Short mmCIF file of C-alpha atoms and ligand atoms in Angstrom, two decimals:
data_model
loop_
_atom_site.label_atom_id
_atom_site.label_comp_id
_atom_site.label_asym_id
_atom_site.label_seq_id
_atom_site.Cartn_x
_atom_site.Cartn_y
_atom_site.Cartn_z
CA MET D 1 10.24 18.37 32.67
CA ASN D 2 6.46 18.56 32.15
CA SER D 3 6.14 16.94 28.66
CA ASP D 4 3.13 19.25 27.66
CA VAL D 5 4.57 22.32 28.49
CA ILE D 6 6.39 24.53 26.12
CA ALA D 7 9.76 25.21 27.93
CA LYS D 8 11.74 28.48 27.46
CA ASP D 9 15.56 28.14 26.68
CA GLU D 10 16.47 31.00 29.11
CA GLN D 11 20.08 31.31 27.35
CA GLN D 12 18.81 31.17 23.95
CA GLY D 13 15.41 32.86 24.53
CA ASP D 14 13.72 29.95 22.19
CA GLU D 15 10.79 27.98 23.06
CA TRP D 16 10.69 24.40 22.67
CA ALA D 17 7.61 21.97 22.68
CA PHE D 18 7.27 18.28 23.12
CA ILE D 19 6.05 16.32 20.28
CA CYS D 20 6.71 12.64 21.33
CA LYS D 21 9.00 10.31 22.78
CA VAL D 22 11.81 8.79 20.95
CA ALA D 23 10.32 5.49 22.38
CA ASP D 24 7.43 5.85 20.38
CA LEU D 25 8.93 6.24 16.97
CA PRO D 26 8.78 3.42 14.59
CA ARG D 27 11.87 1.28 14.11
CA ASN D 28 13.60 1.71 10.85
CA ASP D 29 10.82 3.87 9.56
CA ILE D 30 9.87 7.70 9.56
CA GLY D 31 7.67 8.76 12.53
CA THR D 32 4.82 11.27 12.77
CA ALA D 33 3.70 13.67 15.42
CA LYS D 34 1.43 16.71 15.48
CA HIS D 35 2.82 20.01 15.50
CA PRO D 36 2.12 21.85 18.80
CA GLY D 37 0.10 24.24 17.17
CA GLY D 38 -2.23 21.36 16.25
CA ARG D 39 -2.66 21.82 12.55
CA LEU D 40 0.37 20.56 10.99
CA ASP D 41 1.45 16.92 10.80
CA LEU D 42 5.20 16.39 11.19
CA ALA D 43 7.70 13.72 10.02
CA ILE D 44 10.36 12.72 12.23
CA TYR D 45 13.63 11.05 11.09
CA GLN D 46 16.30 9.20 12.85
CA LEU D 47 19.69 9.32 11.55
CA ASP D 48 23.07 8.64 13.09
CA GLY D 49 21.54 9.01 16.60
CA GLU D 50 20.19 12.55 15.54
CA ILE D 51 16.52 13.38 15.34
CA TYR D 52 15.23 15.70 12.33
CA VAL D 53 11.71 16.94 12.14
CA THR D 54 10.14 18.36 9.06
CA SER D 55 6.58 18.91 7.86
CA ASP D 56 4.83 15.50 6.85
CA ARG D 57 3.35 17.13 3.66
CA CYS D 58 5.51 16.81 0.31
CA THR D 59 5.47 20.47 -1.20
CA HIS D 60 4.86 19.11 -4.65
CA GLY D 61 1.57 17.35 -3.63
CA ALA D 62 -0.10 16.33 -0.57
CA ALA D 63 1.71 13.22 -0.06
CA SER D 64 2.31 12.28 3.67
CA LEU D 65 6.06 11.54 3.73
CA SER D 66 5.73 9.45 7.11
CA GLU D 67 3.28 7.31 5.27
CA GLU D 68 4.38 7.33 1.87
CA GLY D 69 8.02 8.35 1.80
CA GLU D 70 10.95 6.43 2.12
CA GLN D 71 14.06 7.41 4.04
CA GLN D 72 17.66 6.52 2.89
CA GLY D 73 20.22 8.27 4.92
CA HIS D 74 19.65 11.99 5.04
CA ILE D 75 17.33 12.00 1.96
CA VAL D 76 13.77 11.22 2.02
CA GLU D 77 11.92 10.40 -1.42
CA CYS D 78 8.25 10.93 -1.85
CA ALA D 79 6.57 7.84 -3.12
CA TRP D 80 4.06 9.64 -5.23
CA HIS D 81 6.51 11.38 -8.13
CA ASN D 82 9.86 10.56 -6.45
CA GLY D 83 10.90 14.05 -5.43
CA ARG D 84 13.55 14.11 -2.85
CA PHE D 85 14.31 16.29 0.06
CA ASP D 86 17.19 16.56 2.57
CA VAL D 87 15.63 15.69 6.16
CA ARG D 88 18.45 17.83 7.79
CA THR D 89 17.22 20.98 6.03
CA GLY D 90 14.23 20.43 4.14
CA GLU D 91 16.16 21.39 0.83
CA ALA D 92 14.28 20.11 -2.27
CA LEU D 93 16.79 18.07 -4.00
CA THR D 94 15.20 16.82 -7.15
CA MET D 95 12.32 17.50 -9.43
CA PRO D 96 9.33 17.79 -9.35
CA CYS D 97 9.73 19.25 -5.80
CA ARG D 98 11.19 22.85 -5.63
CA THR D 99 9.88 24.17 -2.55
CA PRO D 100 11.60 23.12 0.53
CA LEU D 101 9.93 21.36 3.34
CA PRO D 102 9.45 23.44 6.52
CA PHE D 103 11.77 22.00 9.03
CA PHE D 104 12.17 22.55 12.83
CA ASP D 105 15.10 22.75 15.06
CA ALA D 106 14.65 19.54 17.51
CA LYS D 107 16.33 18.17 20.59
CA VAL D 108 15.96 15.16 22.86
CA ILE D 109 15.81 15.62 26.59
CA ASP D 110 15.30 12.37 28.69
CA GLY D 111 13.94 10.40 25.80
CA ASP D 112 11.15 13.22 25.08
CA ILE D 113 11.55 15.03 21.56
CA TYR D 114 11.04 18.64 21.52
CA ILE D 115 10.93 21.33 18.75
CA ASN D 116 11.24 24.98 18.36
CA PRO D 117 7.61 25.54 16.97
CA LYS D 118 8.80 28.06 14.57
CA PRO D 119 9.40 26.71 11.23
CA LYS D 120 12.52 27.23 9.01
CA ARG D 121 13.03 27.10 5.48
CA PHE D 122 16.13 26.17 3.45
CA LYS D 123 17.53 29.01 1.46
CA LYS D 124 19.95 28.43 -1.34
CA PRO D 125 23.28 30.61 -0.91
CA GLU D 126 23.23 33.58 -3.50
S1 FES O 201 3.62 14.82 -4.21
FE1 FES O 201 5.51 14.36 -3.36
S2 FES O 201 6.82 14.43 -5.41
FE2 FES O 201 4.70 14.81 -6.06
#
């Protein structure tokens, strides 16, 4: 598959866009890439053989989670004020963070990471 082309998943009707290769991710650290739209930085997490992708910007301030965050399991903690998010859903887990991180469906094909470019937001069950 051409890595620069946005591929359409015929069965789901979803679009998938290449963001980077798994081999380019740092070991034991949070990776980063540009959103295919070009304006948003992404944070890329590896957890139990899965890839999770969120916006790189903490929703409390402007901290870069890939540069200043620390991942422990499914939680990323922002170094600026210790707010925590669930990397799988973007859910804001601790104050001062209230707003969830936008997150993206991701899949790996032949070592290439693709995302659905449409962001998702965690919603608390009512
Ligand atoms: S900027 Fe991330 S917790 Fe404040």
